[in-house]
Amino acid sequence: MKHSDKKINILELSKERFASWLEGRQIESYRAAQVFKWIYLRQADRFDLMTDIAKDIRPLLEDHFTIDRLETENVETSIDGSRKYLFKLEDGERIESVLIPERDHYTLCISSQVGCAQDCRFCLTASGGFQRNLSKAEIVSQVRDIKNELQDSMPLSNLVFMGMGEPLTNYKNLVAAIQVITDSSFGLGFASRRVTVSTAGIVSRLADLGRDTRVNLAISLNATDNQTRNRIMPINRKFPIEKLLKACQQFPLLGGRRITFEYVLLKDVNDSVEDAYRLAELLRPIKSKINLIPFNSHEGCQYQRPNEDTILRFQKILIDKNYTVMIRQSKGQDISAACGQLAVKTADSKQKTDDRG
Ligand code: SAH
């Protein structure tokens, strides 16, 4: 097949672009809405299943488009019930998504990039470097495919961009994916208030995110002074704490919402009483809640998790200052699915291993 004849994965297209493709072939544009309902609401994988689309149109669509799913290479289930999916992408790269059962719903943690360029010192994803952005379809498909596979009556209703990668440095694809994910008529129908984008603090994109979407914002703060934050999160040299928090103050919050501040607790690095008081001070002007994440260790990492007393002391100081503070005991530690533990061999590193072998 000539390259120009290659079929397009329809999940890459917006409904509007697909409608204009149809119009170019004298087909009514409302067919686009019908096709999208089949793909996202009914999870159809083939055009010939789309019984309300005229019989002569279906083969034309089949000739030009595919409705792709990701290739699932492995699924691991933790003793706590969370499941880690390893997907192999078309170019051989791999990503992970984690499905987490909560009391009455599932939360899905998805990836936005292969690897990550932020180089946070405590995160395993960072150690493999950055490979590439995920396409819109690769982001959406993590959700569509896993939702399709769930046999359970418990709904998958919550989504967090807390997997591999920095979502705000893949901005265009992120926003296009969120649009489909939150479209209740022709998309996956997630409520915006149940979707959270977590960022290491790409300040230059926060206003855009507030304008272009209605999702929740989470900030990985992780330190209370610039010296410490520079050391553990290099992005802080570009966007220091004052700038980050000022942008948070300006972030539009819909009715009653708050910004989540994530704080990875690292023994003797950011877990002191002074840190807790400083954190309370820093967040005072912002409608916020705090997630404390005791460090999850991984091979070759110099950091340690503080002991239980230190964690509880840190939490108590913040609670006494009237903050809502959750301690996030990350699920899936036995299968390396917890925060900061996602890392897969990339096509590159595998190649190198193969070469050596
Ligand atoms: N790049 C985005 C999305 C990743 S979210 C961001 O930084 O927000 C991953 C979350 O897990 C972040 O809050 C990060 O600070 C946290 N994290 C990373 N490594 C961790 C580890 N080893 N233990 C606990 N939390 C970790």
Tab-separated table of C-alpha atoms and ligand atoms in Angstrom:
chain	number	residue	atom	x	y	z
A	1	MET	CA	0.000	0.000	0.000
A	2	LYS	CA	1.304	3.460	-0.853
A	3	HIS	CA	1.935	5.605	2.199
A	4	SER	CA	-0.762	8.069	1.083
A	5	ASP	CA	-3.260	5.197	1.028
A	6	LYS	CA	-2.704	4.378	4.669
A	7	LYS	CA	-5.965	4.316	6.589
A	8	ILE	CA	-6.523	6.865	9.310
A	9	ASN	CA	-7.394	5.845	12.860
A	10	ILE	CA	-10.708	7.647	13.220
A	11	LEU	CA	-10.011	8.196	16.921
A	12	GLU	CA	-7.487	10.845	15.853
A	13	LEU	CA	-10.218	12.961	14.219
A	14	SER	CA	-12.613	15.420	15.790
A	15	LYS	CA	-16.277	15.049	14.929
A	16	GLU	CA	-16.043	18.328	13.018
A	17	ARG	CA	-13.133	17.179	10.888
A	18	PHE	CA	-14.819	13.895	10.153
A	19	ALA	CA	-18.022	15.752	9.229
A	20	SER	CA	-16.168	17.881	6.712
A	21	TRP	CA	-14.498	14.772	5.257
A	22	LEU	CA	-17.986	13.340	4.750
A	23	GLU	CA	-19.255	16.566	3.207
A	24	GLY	CA	-16.366	16.452	0.765
A	25	ARG	CA	-17.906	13.200	-0.464
A	26	GLN	CA	-21.451	14.541	-0.553
A	27	ILE	CA	-22.449	12.642	2.559
A	28	GLU	CA	-24.644	14.414	5.121
A	29	SER	CA	-22.467	15.706	7.957
A	30	TYR	CA	-24.874	14.457	10.668
A	31	ARG	CA	-23.550	10.990	9.877
A	32	ALA	CA	-20.413	12.012	11.773
A	33	ALA	CA	-22.416	12.227	14.991
A	34	GLN	CA	-23.929	8.794	14.349
A	35	VAL	CA	-20.544	7.211	13.715
A	36	PHE	CA	-19.055	8.829	16.831
A	37	LYS	CA	-21.893	7.504	18.972
A	38	TRP	CA	-21.141	4.013	17.701
A	39	ILE	CA	-17.450	4.354	18.466
A	40	TYR	CA	-17.559	5.973	21.897
A	41	LEU	CA	-20.942	5.161	23.400
A	42	ARG	CA	-21.477	1.713	21.928
A	43	GLN	CA	-17.792	0.820	21.611
A	44	ALA	CA	-18.141	-0.456	18.046
A	45	ASP	CA	-14.936	-1.669	16.397
A	46	ARG	CA	-16.226	-2.036	12.855
A	47	PHE	CA	-18.163	0.185	10.498
A	48	ASP	CA	-20.283	-2.695	9.223
A	49	LEU	CA	-21.904	-2.937	12.667
A	50	MET	CA	-23.278	0.584	12.340
A	51	THR	CA	-26.767	-0.390	11.290
A	52	ASP	CA	-28.185	3.112	11.027
A	53	ILE	CA	-25.499	4.178	8.553
A	54	ALA	CA	-26.511	3.566	4.931
A	55	LYS	CA	-25.144	0.298	3.579
A	56	ASP	CA	-23.245	1.963	0.727
A	57	ILE	CA	-21.456	4.380	3.051
A	58	ARG	CA	-20.068	1.733	5.398
A	59	PRO	CA	-17.576	0.210	2.905
A	60	LEU	CA	-16.353	3.691	1.993
A	61	LEU	CA	-15.583	4.338	5.661
A	62	GLU	CA	-13.969	0.927	5.950
A	63	ASP	CA	-11.703	1.824	3.014
A	64	HIS	CA	-10.439	5.041	4.574
A	65	PHE	CA	-10.532	4.596	8.324
A	66	THR	CA	-9.747	2.149	11.087
A	67	ILE	CA	-11.190	2.063	14.608
A	68	ASP	CA	-8.105	1.043	16.536
A	69	ARG	CA	-7.608	-0.397	19.961
A	70	LEU	CA	-4.298	-0.446	21.794
A	71	GLU	CA	-2.413	-3.708	21.922
A	72	THR	CA	-2.530	-4.985	25.503
A	73	GLU	CA	0.765	-6.667	26.207
A	74	ASN	CA	0.216	-7.490	29.854
A	75	VAL	CA	-2.230	-6.963	32.724
A	76	GLU	CA	-1.150	-7.398	36.337
A	77	THR	CA	-3.518	-7.471	39.289
A	78	SER	CA	-2.440	-6.306	42.738
A	79	ILE	CA	-3.510	-7.929	46.002
A	80	ASP	CA	-5.462	-4.706	46.673
A	81	GLY	CA	-7.450	-5.162	43.447
A	82	SER	CA	-5.815	-2.469	41.317
A	83	ARG	CA	-4.789	-3.472	37.830
A	84	LYS	CA	-1.856	-2.291	35.769
A	85	TYR	CA	-2.182	-2.405	31.980
A	86	LEU	CA	0.880	-2.462	29.782
A	87	PHE	CA	0.112	-1.291	26.255
A	88	LYS	CA	2.385	-1.681	23.262
A	89	LEU	CA	2.046	1.170	20.776
A	90	GLU	CA	2.394	0.966	17.009
A	91	ASP	CA	6.028	2.059	17.017
A	92	GLY	CA	6.925	-0.486	19.697
A	93	GLU	CA	6.951	2.016	22.572
A	94	ARG	CA	5.100	1.044	25.727
A	95	ILE	CA	2.930	2.850	28.250
A	96	GLU	CA	1.088	1.910	31.413
A	97	SER	CA	-2.340	2.734	32.834
A	98	VAL	CA	-3.574	1.801	36.304
A	99	LEU	CA	-7.172	0.945	37.168
A	100	ILE	CA	-7.926	1.556	40.844
A	101	PRO	CA	-11.061	0.253	42.577
A	102	GLU	CA	-12.519	2.701	45.092
A	103	ARG	CA	-15.572	2.205	47.332
A	104	ASP	CA	-18.235	2.688	44.679
A	105	HIS	CA	-16.365	3.462	41.464
A	106	TYR	CA	-13.153	2.902	39.568
A	107	THR	CA	-10.515	5.551	39.015
A	108	LEU	CA	-8.262	5.195	36.004
A	109	CYS	CA	-4.776	6.684	36.046
A	110	ILE	CA	-3.573	7.339	32.503
A	111	SER	CA	-0.353	8.333	30.766
A	112	SER	CA	0.179	11.348	28.527
A	113	GLN	CA	3.703	10.648	27.235
A	114	VAL	CA	6.146	7.793	26.692
A	115	GLY	CA	8.619	8.575	29.448
A	116	CYS	CA	8.924	12.065	30.886
A	117	ALA	CA	11.285	15.011	30.454
A	118	GLN	CA	10.772	16.630	33.866
A	119	ASP	CA	13.485	14.657	35.599
A	120	CYS	CA	11.971	14.747	39.098
A	121	ARG	CA	14.589	13.036	41.222
A	122	PHE	CA	12.243	10.760	43.166
A	123	CYS	CA	10.252	9.435	40.191
A	124	LEU	CA	11.097	6.247	38.349
A	125	THR	CA	9.452	7.338	35.090
A	126	ALA	CA	11.969	10.185	34.935
A	127	SER	CA	14.941	7.858	35.035
A	128	GLY	CA	14.151	6.450	31.591
A	129	GLY	CA	14.081	9.904	30.002
A	130	PHE	CA	11.574	11.204	27.478
A	131	GLN	CA	10.627	9.345	24.308
A	132	ARG	CA	7.630	11.076	22.783
A	133	ASN	CA	4.193	12.577	23.278
A	134	LEU	CA	1.159	10.332	23.057
A	135	SER	CA	-1.265	11.120	20.272
A	136	LYS	CA	-4.820	12.119	21.037
A	137	ALA	CA	-5.987	8.608	20.063
A	138	GLU	CA	-3.396	6.942	22.314
A	139	ILE	CA	-4.620	8.984	25.280
A	140	VAL	CA	-8.320	8.421	24.547
A	141	SER	CA	-7.836	4.706	23.827
A	142	GLN	CA	-6.458	3.985	27.294
A	143	VAL	CA	-9.858	5.072	28.605
A	144	ARG	CA	-12.029	3.632	25.839
A	145	ASP	CA	-10.335	0.243	25.832
A	146	ILE	CA	-10.282	-0.272	29.590
A	147	LYS	CA	-13.864	0.934	29.937
A	148	ASN	CA	-14.870	-1.540	27.249
A	149	GLU	CA	-13.159	-4.401	29.001
A	150	LEU	CA	-14.705	-3.804	32.437
A	151	GLN	CA	-17.273	-6.486	33.154
A	152	ASP	CA	-18.091	-5.079	36.547
A	153	SER	CA	-21.245	-3.224	37.549
A	154	MET	CA	-19.108	-0.680	39.382
A	155	PRO	CA	-18.664	2.290	37.048
A	156	LEU	CA	-15.422	3.748	35.781
A	157	SER	CA	-16.220	7.370	36.523
A	158	ASN	CA	-12.972	9.066	37.552
A	159	LEU	CA	-9.906	9.800	35.548
A	160	VAL	CA	-6.541	11.156	36.628
A	161	PHE	CA	-3.672	12.194	34.360
A	162	MET	CA	-1.131	10.924	36.876
A	163	GLY	CA	0.500	8.143	34.897
A	164	MET	CA	3.646	8.507	32.850
A	165	GLY	CA	4.529	11.910	31.461
A	166	GLU	CA	3.821	15.587	32.007
A	167	PRO	CA	0.380	16.275	30.502
A	168	LEU	CA	0.850	20.030	30.107
A	169	THR	CA	3.856	19.585	27.823
A	170	ASN	CA	1.635	17.563	25.461
A	171	TYR	CA	-0.965	20.280	25.527
A	172	LYS	CA	-2.671	20.074	22.152
A	173	ASN	CA	-3.252	16.318	22.312
A	174	LEU	CA	-4.221	16.531	25.978
A	175	VAL	CA	-6.982	19.054	25.307
A	176	ALA	CA	-8.225	17.198	22.221
A	177	ALA	CA	-8.373	13.984	24.260
A	178	ILE	CA	-10.175	15.665	27.167
A	179	GLN	CA	-12.732	17.020	24.722
A	180	VAL	CA	-13.701	13.503	23.574
A	181	ILE	CA	-13.439	12.020	27.058
A	182	THR	CA	-15.868	14.589	28.502
A	183	ASP	CA	-18.295	14.829	25.573
A	184	SER	CA	-21.531	13.318	26.863
A	185	SER	CA	-23.313	13.163	23.494
A	186	PHE	CA	-20.647	11.928	21.102
A	187	GLY	CA	-17.733	10.966	23.335
A	188	LEU	CA	-16.919	8.927	26.437
A	189	GLY	CA	-19.188	10.959	28.683
A	190	PHE	CA	-16.980	11.548	31.735
A	191	ALA	CA	-18.070	14.447	33.959
A	192	SER	CA	-15.389	17.173	33.842
A	193	ARG	CA	-15.440	17.373	37.634
A	194	ARG	CA	-14.305	13.738	37.711
A	195	VAL	CA	-11.278	14.337	35.512
A	196	THR	CA	-8.046	15.638	37.060
A	197	VAL	CA	-4.919	16.826	35.290
A	198	SER	CA	-1.817	16.689	37.458
A	199	THR	CA	1.219	18.793	36.623
A	200	ALA	CA	4.741	19.213	37.925
A	201	GLY	CA	4.061	22.944	37.499
A	202	ILE	CA	4.176	24.046	33.866
A	203	VAL	CA	3.055	27.555	34.796
A	204	SER	CA	2.917	28.783	31.193
A	205	ARG	CA	0.024	26.397	30.473
A	206	LEU	CA	-2.166	26.827	33.540
A	207	ALA	CA	-4.219	29.735	32.206
A	208	ASP	CA	-4.718	27.843	28.935
A	209	LEU	CA	-5.952	24.758	30.765
A	210	GLY	CA	-8.416	26.853	32.764
A	211	ARG	CA	-9.704	28.433	29.569
A	212	ASP	CA	-9.801	25.376	27.310
A	213	THR	CA	-11.209	22.749	29.710
A	214	ARG	CA	-13.292	22.437	32.861
A	215	VAL	CA	-11.253	19.690	34.494
A	216	ASN	CA	-9.718	19.688	37.968
A	217	LEU	CA	-6.165	20.764	38.560
A	218	ALA	CA	-3.625	18.970	40.732
A	219	ILE	CA	-0.165	20.387	41.387
A	220	SER	CA	2.793	18.267	42.424
A	221	LEU	CA	4.292	20.755	44.863
A	222	ASN	CA	6.517	18.437	46.900
A	223	ALA	CA	8.561	21.145	48.651
A	224	THR	CA	8.027	24.417	50.475
A	225	ASP	CA	11.183	26.327	49.569
A	226	ASN	CA	12.816	26.928	46.190
A	227	GLN	CA	16.158	25.495	47.181
A	228	THR	CA	14.664	22.103	47.999
A	229	ARG	CA	12.241	22.161	45.100
A	230	ASN	CA	15.030	23.087	42.653
A	231	ARG	CA	16.908	20.066	43.847
A	232	ILE	CA	14.116	17.497	43.564
A	233	MET	CA	12.116	19.041	40.701
A	234	PRO	CA	14.297	20.805	38.099
A	235	ILE	CA	11.214	22.458	36.545
A	236	ASN	CA	11.248	24.734	39.608
A	237	ARG	CA	14.269	26.594	38.233
A	238	LYS	CA	12.092	27.751	35.367
A	239	PHE	CA	8.852	28.185	37.312
A	240	PRO	CA	9.636	28.814	40.993
A	241	ILE	CA	7.129	28.317	43.801
A	242	GLU	CA	5.913	31.970	43.895
A	243	LYS	CA	5.106	31.965	40.183
A	244	LEU	CA	3.427	28.578	40.419
A	245	LEU	CA	1.221	29.564	43.334
A	246	LYS	CA	0.326	32.899	41.753
A	247	ALA	CA	-0.873	31.075	38.633
A	248	CYS	CA	-2.857	28.713	40.856
A	249	GLN	CA	-4.527	31.665	42.533
A	250	GLN	CA	-5.657	32.829	39.111
A	251	PHE	CA	-6.869	29.411	37.977
A	252	PRO	CA	-10.651	29.502	37.477
A	253	LEU	CA	-12.390	27.225	39.974
A	254	LEU	CA	-15.932	26.146	39.183
A	255	GLY	CA	-18.478	26.072	42.004
A	256	GLY	CA	-16.940	24.797	45.208
A	257	ARG	CA	-13.925	23.202	43.584
A	258	ARG	CA	-10.429	23.266	44.996
A	259	ILE	CA	-6.962	22.680	43.624
A	260	THR	CA	-5.301	19.506	44.873
A	261	PHE	CA	-1.724	19.877	46.019
A	262	GLU	CA	0.255	16.671	45.968
A	263	TYR	CA	3.167	16.422	48.341
A	264	VAL	CA	5.456	13.403	48.152
A	265	LEU	CA	6.909	12.932	51.626
A	266	LEU	CA	10.648	12.249	51.467
A	267	LYS	CA	12.488	11.415	54.677
A	268	ASP	CA	14.663	14.307	55.911
A	269	VAL	CA	14.123	16.233	52.685
A	270	ASN	CA	10.690	17.851	52.971
A	271	ASP	CA	8.997	16.215	55.966
A	272	SER	CA	9.917	18.542	58.853
A	273	VAL	CA	7.570	20.412	61.162
A	274	GLU	CA	8.807	23.663	59.591
A	275	ASP	CA	7.867	22.330	56.153
A	276	ALA	CA	4.342	21.597	57.326
A	277	TYR	CA	3.930	25.114	58.748
A	278	ARG	CA	5.401	26.660	55.604
A	279	LEU	CA	3.064	24.624	53.427
A	280	ALA	CA	0.087	25.841	55.425
A	281	GLU	CA	1.277	29.418	54.936
A	282	LEU	CA	1.943	29.034	51.196
A	283	LEU	CA	-1.466	27.591	50.410
A	284	ARG	CA	-3.433	30.040	52.522
A	285	PRO	CA	-4.529	32.261	49.592
A	286	ILE	CA	-5.630	29.301	47.469
A	287	LYS	CA	-8.743	27.162	47.687
A	288	SER	CA	-6.920	23.923	48.134
A	289	LYS	CA	-6.783	20.430	49.514
A	290	ILE	CA	-3.676	18.413	50.160
A	291	ASN	CA	-2.709	14.863	49.234
A	292	LEU	CA	0.304	13.606	51.129
A	293	ILE	CA	1.961	10.754	49.262
A	294	PRO	CA	4.507	8.834	51.342
A	295	PHE	CA	7.396	8.102	48.996
A	296	ASN	CA	7.157	4.813	47.108
A	297	SER	CA	10.588	3.363	46.727
A	298	HIS	CA	12.056	1.853	43.613
A	299	GLU	CA	15.360	0.352	42.685
A	300	GLY	CA	18.347	2.650	42.656
A	301	CYS	CA	16.617	5.554	44.363
A	302	GLN	CA	18.370	7.465	47.123
A	303	TYR	CA	15.193	8.600	48.917
A	304	GLN	CA	13.269	7.028	51.760
A	305	ARG	CA	9.767	7.157	53.115
A	306	PRO	CA	9.390	8.915	56.474
A	307	ASN	CA	8.167	6.790	59.363
A	308	GLU	CA	4.477	6.686	60.283
A	309	ASP	CA	4.812	9.170	63.183
A	310	THR	CA	6.449	11.779	60.965
A	311	ILE	CA	3.753	11.369	58.323
A	312	LEU	CA	0.956	11.727	60.878
A	313	ARG	CA	2.664	14.704	62.526
A	314	PHE	CA	2.893	16.439	59.170
A	315	GLN	CA	-0.767	15.757	58.486
A	316	LYS	CA	-1.900	16.934	61.926
A	317	ILE	CA	-0.217	20.316	61.604
A	318	LEU	CA	-2.097	20.919	58.348
A	319	ILE	CA	-5.403	19.659	59.717
A	320	ASP	CA	-5.036	21.989	62.699
A	321	LYS	CA	-4.632	24.788	60.172
A	322	ASN	CA	-7.998	23.772	58.690
A	323	TYR	CA	-6.836	21.990	55.569
A	324	THR	CA	-8.390	18.849	54.155
A	325	VAL	CA	-5.462	16.450	54.100
A	326	MET	CA	-5.518	12.906	52.736
A	327	ILE	CA	-2.647	10.506	53.135
A	328	ARG	CA	-2.466	8.633	49.851
A	329	GLN	CA	-1.288	5.125	50.478
A	330	SER	CA	-0.706	4.376	46.820
A	331	LYS	CA	-2.308	1.195	45.666
A	332	GLY	CA	-0.641	-1.479	43.574
A	333	GLN	CA	2.807	-1.338	45.172
A	334	ASP	CA	3.307	-5.082	44.793
A	335	ILE	CA	2.983	-4.729	41.010
A	336	SER	CA	4.928	-1.444	40.769
A	337	ALA	CA	1.751	0.433	39.900
A	338	ALA	CA	1.980	3.049	42.642
A	339	CYS	CA	2.744	6.760	42.165
A	340	GLY	CA	6.198	7.213	40.740
A	341	GLN	CA	6.717	3.539	40.000
A	342	LEU	CA	5.608	3.464	36.381
A	343	ALA	CA	8.392	2.726	33.963
A	344	VAL	CA	8.563	0.468	30.987
A	345	LYS	CA	11.306	-0.473	28.622
A	346	THR	CA	11.090	1.823	25.655
A	347	ALA	CA	11.642	0.710	22.085
A	348	ASP	CA	15.022	2.453	22.239
A	349	SER	CA	16.271	0.851	25.413
A	350	LYS	CA	14.985	-2.531	24.293
A	351	GLN	CA	16.855	-2.099	21.030
A	352	LYS	CA	20.034	-1.361	22.922
A	353	THR	CA	19.565	-4.460	25.055
A	354	ASP	CA	18.912	-6.537	21.973
A	355	ASP	CA	22.023	-5.162	20.292
A	356	ARG	CA	24.138	-6.066	23.248
A	357	GLY	CA	22.585	-9.503	23.512
B	1	SAH	N1	3.927	14.906	35.629
B	1	SAH	C1	2.700	15.016	36.354
B	1	SAH	C2	1.932	13.732	36.357
B	1	SAH	C3	2.581	12.596	37.127
B	1	SAH	S1	1.635	12.390	38.534
B	1	SAH	C4	2.977	15.546	37.736
B	1	SAH	O1	4.129	15.693	38.088
B	1	SAH	O2	2.041	15.868	38.451
B	1	SAH	C5	2.614	11.459	39.526
B	1	SAH	C6	2.514	11.897	40.980
B	1	SAH	O3	3.255	10.954	41.719
B	1	SAH	C7	3.148	13.265	41.205
B	1	SAH	O4	2.448	13.978	42.178
B	1	SAH	C8	4.519	12.897	41.746
B	1	SAH	O5	5.026	13.907	42.587
B	1	SAH	C9	4.229	11.633	42.480
B	1	SAH	N2	5.384	10.733	42.577
B	1	SAH	C10	6.374	10.568	41.690
B	1	SAH	N3	7.258	9.656	42.134
B	1	SAH	C11	6.809	9.221	43.320
B	1	SAH	C12	7.264	8.256	44.265
B	1	SAH	N4	8.375	7.559	44.052
B	1	SAH	N5	6.539	8.067	45.381
B	1	SAH	C13	5.388	8.749	45.588
B	1	SAH	N6	4.900	9.652	44.728
B	1	SAH	C14	5.589	9.890	43.615
